[in-house]
CSV table of C-alpha atoms in Angstrom, one decimal:
chain,number,residue,atom,x,y,z
A,1,MET,CA,-32.5,75.7,-2.8
A,2,ARG,CA,-32.2,72.9,-0.2
A,3,LYS,CA,-33.0,69.5,-1.6
A,4,LYS,CA,-35.6,67.5,0.3
A,5,THR,CA,-34.3,64.3,1.8
A,6,VAL,CA,-35.8,60.8,2.1
A,7,LEU,CA,-34.6,57.6,3.7
A,8,ILE,CA,-36.0,54.4,2.2
A,9,THR,CA,-35.3,51.1,4.1
A,10,GLY,CA,-35.2,47.8,2.2
A,11,ALA,CA,-34.3,49.7,-1.0
A,12,SER,CA,-32.3,47.1,-2.9
A,13,ARG,CA,-35.3,45.7,-4.8
A,14,GLY,CA,-39.0,45.7,-5.3
A,15,ILE,CA,-41.0,48.5,-3.7
A,16,GLY,CA,-38.0,50.1,-2.0
A,17,LEU,CA,-36.1,50.3,-5.3
A,18,ALA,CA,-39.1,51.7,-7.1
A,19,CYS,CA,-39.5,54.4,-4.3
A,20,ALA,CA,-35.8,55.3,-4.6
A,21,SER,CA,-36.1,55.8,-8.3
A,22,CYS,CA,-39.3,57.8,-8.0
A,23,PHE,CA,-38.0,60.2,-5.3
A,24,ALA,CA,-34.6,60.6,-7.0
A,25,GLN,CA,-36.3,61.6,-10.3
A,26,ALA,CA,-38.4,64.1,-8.4
A,27,GLY,CA,-35.3,65.8,-7.1
A,28,TYR,CA,-34.9,64.4,-3.6
A,29,PHE,CA,-31.6,63.5,-2.0
A,30,VAL,CA,-32.2,59.8,-1.5
A,31,PHE,CA,-30.7,57.7,1.2
A,32,ILE,CA,-31.1,54.0,0.5
A,33,ASN,CA,-30.8,51.2,3.0
A,34,SER,CA,-30.4,47.4,2.9
A,35,HIS,CA,-29.0,44.9,5.3
A,36,HIS,CA,-28.3,41.7,3.3
A,37,SER,CA,-28.1,43.1,-0.3
A,38,VAL,CA,-25.3,45.6,0.2
A,39,LYS,CA,-23.6,44.9,-3.1
A,40,GLU,CA,-26.8,45.6,-5.0
A,41,LEU,CA,-27.4,48.7,-2.8
A,42,PHE,CA,-24.1,50.3,-3.9
A,43,GLU,CA,-24.8,49.4,-7.5
A,44,ILE,CA,-28.1,51.2,-7.3
A,45,LYS,CA,-26.4,54.2,-5.7
A,46,GLU,CA,-23.9,54.4,-8.5
A,47,LYS,CA,-26.6,54.0,-11.2
A,48,LEU,CA,-28.6,56.9,-9.7
A,49,ILE,CA,-25.6,59.1,-9.4
A,50,SER,CA,-24.5,58.3,-13.0
A,51,ASP,CA,-28.0,59.3,-14.1
A,52,GLY,CA,-27.5,62.7,-12.4
A,53,TYR,CA,-29.4,62.1,-9.2
A,54,PHE,CA,-28.4,62.5,-5.6
A,55,CYS,CA,-28.0,59.4,-3.5
A,56,GLU,CA,-26.1,57.9,-0.6
A,57,ALA,CA,-26.1,54.2,0.5
A,58,VAL,CA,-26.5,53.6,4.2
A,59,PRO,CA,-26.4,49.9,4.8
A,60,GLY,CA,-27.3,48.3,8.1
A,61,ASP,CA,-29.9,46.3,10.0
A,62,VAL,CA,-32.7,48.7,10.7
A,63,GLY,CA,-34.1,46.2,13.3
A,64,LYS,CA,-31.0,46.9,15.5
A,65,PRO,CA,-30.9,50.3,17.4
A,66,SER,CA,-27.1,50.4,17.1
A,67,ASP,CA,-27.2,50.1,13.3
A,68,VAL,CA,-30.0,52.7,13.1
A,69,ALA,CA,-27.8,55.1,15.2
A,70,GLN,CA,-25.0,54.6,12.7
A,71,ILE,CA,-27.3,55.1,9.7
A,72,PHE,CA,-28.6,58.4,11.1
A,73,SER,CA,-25.2,59.6,12.1
A,74,ARG,CA,-24.2,59.2,8.4
A,75,ILE,CA,-27.3,61.0,7.3
A,76,GLN,CA,-26.7,63.9,9.6
A,77,SER,CA,-23.1,64.2,8.4
A,78,ILE,CA,-24.6,65.1,5.0
A,79,CYS,CA,-27.7,67.0,5.9
A,80,ASP,CA,-29.6,68.2,9.0
A,81,GLY,CA,-32.2,65.4,8.9
A,82,LEU,CA,-35.0,63.8,7.0
A,83,ASP,CA,-38.0,65.3,5.4
A,84,VAL,CA,-39.5,61.9,4.6
A,85,LEU,CA,-39.0,58.4,6.1
A,86,ILE,CA,-40.3,55.4,4.2
A,87,ASN,CA,-40.2,52.3,6.4
A,88,ASN,CA,-40.2,49.6,3.8
A,89,ALA,CA,-37.9,46.9,5.1
A,90,GLY,CA,-39.8,43.6,5.4
A,91,ILE,CA,-39.6,39.9,5.1
A,92,SER,CA,-42.2,37.1,5.0
A,93,TYR,CA,-42.6,33.6,6.4
A,94,VAL,CA,-45.1,31.2,4.8
A,95,GLY,CA,-45.8,28.1,6.9
A,96,LEU,CA,-47.8,26.8,9.8
A,97,LEU,CA,-47.5,28.6,13.1
A,98,THR,CA,-46.5,25.3,14.8
A,99,ASP,CA,-43.5,25.0,12.4
A,100,MET,CA,-42.1,28.4,13.2
A,101,THR,CA,-39.1,28.5,15.5
A,102,ASP,CA,-38.5,31.2,18.1
A,103,GLN,CA,-35.8,32.6,15.8
A,104,ASP,CA,-38.3,32.8,12.9
A,105,TRP,CA,-40.8,34.7,15.0
A,106,GLU,CA,-38.1,37.1,16.4
A,107,LYS,CA,-36.7,37.7,12.9
A,108,ILE,CA,-40.1,38.7,11.5
A,109,LEU,CA,-40.9,41.1,14.3
A,110,HIS,CA,-37.3,42.5,14.3
A,111,THR,CA,-37.3,43.3,10.6
A,112,ASN,CA,-41.0,44.2,10.0
A,113,LEU,CA,-42.0,46.0,13.2
A,114,SER,CA,-39.0,47.0,15.4
A,115,SER,CA,-37.4,48.6,12.4
A,116,VAL,CA,-40.3,51.0,12.0
A,117,PHE,CA,-40.0,52.0,15.7
A,118,TYR,CA,-36.3,52.5,15.7
A,119,CYS,CA,-36.2,54.5,12.4
A,120,SER,CA,-39.2,56.6,13.3
A,121,ARG,CA,-37.7,57.4,16.7
A,122,ALA,CA,-34.4,58.5,15.1
A,123,ALA,CA,-36.2,60.6,12.4
A,124,VAL,CA,-38.8,62.4,14.6
A,125,PRO,CA,-36.6,64.9,16.6
A,126,TYR,CA,-35.5,66.7,13.5
A,127,MET,CA,-39.0,66.7,12.0
A,128,VAL,CA,-40.4,68.1,15.2
A,129,SER,CA,-37.8,70.9,15.2
A,130,GLN,CA,-38.9,71.8,11.7
A,131,LYS,CA,-42.6,71.4,12.4
A,132,ARG,CA,-43.0,69.3,9.3
A,133,GLY,CA,-42.2,65.8,8.0
A,134,LYS,CA,-43.7,62.7,6.5
A,135,ILE,CA,-43.4,59.1,7.8
A,136,ILE,CA,-44.8,56.5,5.4
A,137,ASN,CA,-44.9,52.9,6.5
A,138,ILE,CA,-45.2,50.1,3.9
A,139,SER,CA,-47.7,47.6,5.4
A,140,SER,CA,-49.9,44.9,4.0
A,141,MET,CA,-53.6,44.0,3.6
A,142,TRP,CA,-52.7,40.9,5.8
A,143,GLY,CA,-52.2,43.3,8.7
A,144,ARG,CA,-55.8,44.2,8.4
A,145,ILE,CA,-57.5,40.8,7.7
A,146,GLY,CA,-54.8,38.2,8.4
A,147,ALA,CA,-53.5,35.4,6.1
A,148,SER,CA,-53.5,31.7,6.8
A,149,CYS,CA,-49.9,30.4,7.1
A,150,GLU,CA,-48.6,33.9,7.4
A,151,THR,CA,-49.5,34.5,11.1
A,152,ALA,CA,-46.2,36.2,12.1
A,153,TYR,CA,-46.2,38.4,9.0
A,154,SER,CA,-49.8,39.4,9.5
A,155,ALA,CA,-49.2,40.1,13.2
A,156,SER,CA,-46.1,42.3,12.4
A,157,LYS,CA,-48.0,44.3,9.8
A,158,ALA,CA,-51.0,44.7,12.2
A,159,GLY,CA,-48.4,46.1,14.6
A,160,VAL,CA,-47.2,48.5,11.9
A,161,ASN,CA,-50.8,49.7,11.4
A,162,GLY,CA,-51.3,50.3,15.1
A,163,LEU,CA,-48.0,52.1,15.4
A,164,THR,CA,-49.0,54.3,12.4
A,165,MET,CA,-52.3,55.3,13.9
A,166,ALA,CA,-50.9,56.0,17.4
A,167,LEU,CA,-47.8,57.9,16.2
A,168,ALA,CA,-49.9,60.0,13.9
A,169,LYS,CA,-51.9,61.3,16.8
A,170,GLU,CA,-48.7,62.0,18.8
A,171,LEU,CA,-47.1,63.9,16.0
A,172,ALA,CA,-50.0,65.8,14.4
A,173,PRO,CA,-49.6,68.8,16.7
A,174,SER,CA,-46.0,69.1,15.3
A,175,GLY,CA,-47.2,69.2,11.7
A,176,ILE,CA,-46.0,65.7,10.9
A,177,GLN,CA,-48.1,63.2,9.0
A,178,VAL,CA,-47.8,59.4,9.5
A,179,ASN,CA,-49.6,57.1,7.2
A,180,ALA,CA,-49.3,53.5,6.0
A,181,ILE,CA,-49.9,51.8,2.7
A,182,ALA,CA,-51.5,48.4,3.1
A,183,CYS,CA,-50.3,46.7,0.0
A,184,GLY,CA,-52.1,43.8,-1.6
A,185,ALA,CA,-50.3,41.3,-3.9
A,186,ILE,CA,-47.4,43.3,-5.4
A,187,ASP,CA,-45.2,41.7,-8.0
A,188,THR,CA,-42.0,41.5,-6.1
A,189,SER,CA,-39.5,38.8,-5.1
A,190,MET,CA,-41.4,38.3,-1.8
A,191,ASN,CA,-43.9,36.4,-3.9
A,192,ALA,CA,-41.2,34.1,-5.4
A,193,CYS,CA,-42.2,31.4,-3.0
A,194,PHE,CA,-45.5,30.9,-4.9
A,195,THR,CA,-45.8,28.6,-7.9
A,196,GLU,CA,-47.2,30.0,-11.2
A,197,GLU,CA,-50.4,28.1,-10.5
A,198,GLU,CA,-50.7,29.7,-7.0
A,199,ARG,CA,-50.0,33.2,-8.5
A,200,ASN,CA,-52.7,32.7,-11.1
A,201,ALA,CA,-55.1,31.5,-8.5
A,202,LEU,CA,-54.4,34.6,-6.3
A,203,ALA,CA,-54.7,36.9,-9.3
A,204,GLU,CA,-58.2,35.5,-10.0
A,205,GLU,CA,-59.3,36.5,-6.4
A,206,ILE,CA,-58.3,40.1,-7.0
A,207,PRO,CA,-61.1,42.2,-8.5
A,208,ALA,CA,-58.5,44.1,-10.6
A,209,GLY,CA,-57.4,40.8,-12.0
A,210,ARG,CA,-53.7,41.3,-11.6
A,211,PHE,CA,-50.8,41.8,-9.2
A,212,GLY,CA,-49.9,45.4,-8.3
A,213,LYS,CA,-46.6,46.9,-9.6
A,214,PRO,CA,-43.9,48.3,-7.3
A,215,GLN,CA,-44.0,51.6,-9.2
A,216,GLU,CA,-47.7,52.0,-8.2
A,217,VAL,CA,-46.8,51.8,-4.5
A,218,ALA,CA,-43.9,54.3,-5.1
A,219,GLU,CA,-46.2,56.7,-6.8
A,220,LEU,CA,-48.7,56.6,-3.9
A,221,ALA,CA,-45.8,57.0,-1.4
A,222,TYR,CA,-44.6,60.1,-3.4
A,223,GLY,CA,-48.1,61.5,-3.3
A,224,LEU,CA,-48.3,61.1,0.4
A,225,ALA,CA,-44.9,62.8,0.8
A,226,GLU,CA,-45.8,65.8,-1.4
A,227,LYS,CA,-49.4,66.4,-0.8
A,228,HIS,CA,-52.3,66.0,1.6
A,229,PRO,CA,-51.2,67.8,4.8
A,230,TYR,CA,-54.5,67.0,6.5
A,231,LEU,CA,-54.2,63.3,5.9
A,232,THR,CA,-52.7,61.4,8.8
A,233,GLY,CA,-53.1,58.2,10.8
A,234,GLN,CA,-54.5,56.4,7.8
A,235,VAL,CA,-53.9,52.8,6.6
A,236,ILE,CA,-54.5,53.2,2.9
A,237,GLY,CA,-55.3,50.0,1.0
A,238,LEU,CA,-53.6,49.5,-2.3
A,239,ASP,CA,-54.8,46.0,-3.1
A,240,GLY,CA,-56.8,46.1,-6.4
A,241,GLY,CA,-60.1,45.8,-4.5
A,242,TYR,CA,-59.2,42.7,-2.6
A,243,ILE,CA,-60.5,44.0,0.7
């Protein structure tokens, strides 16, 4: 029986790593991607393989079309294409808008939004040919309501949400679902910039009273990949009741 395939971008830590473990344990052939943490990426690959799972590392900058072409060329040398694409690669910038450089702005859009476009564009032809497929974009609650001192990040995630809803309409006739998970405060290294006092203050604002866990995001992503064929074009909040 053919194994299902998934590509997870930004898979060297946090939500991406949790997704890689979750899908591998469920029997998927997992392609994992990272741009800067390549050493860690190959360590994860070796760990998953040693545990009896199927995994291949496809490093590269998913915000660059040339790198995406190479990544998908490698994927297609192993299998025909992807059943599931999880666009997870993302970075944040905390600071005043007026302190951001042009390079800061471009880097946020490049990593958080352009990567979703390039990877989706590369994955879609095979999915259309199969009349099935799932694209799951990891977004943020700040893309829905905005965050002070995270203007570029909020804008990039709002773009992801808009892309999700539009692409879902475009691909629905081909049996492909496109959804986004709008994460709240998840306990990952992206929040390392906050002090313990700031973390505690944020946790107090969350009705659930705590940060989310990467595994919780991974389990929702897996549910979207395996079920709900009528669910598409949705930005699903996973924020402990914050919004």
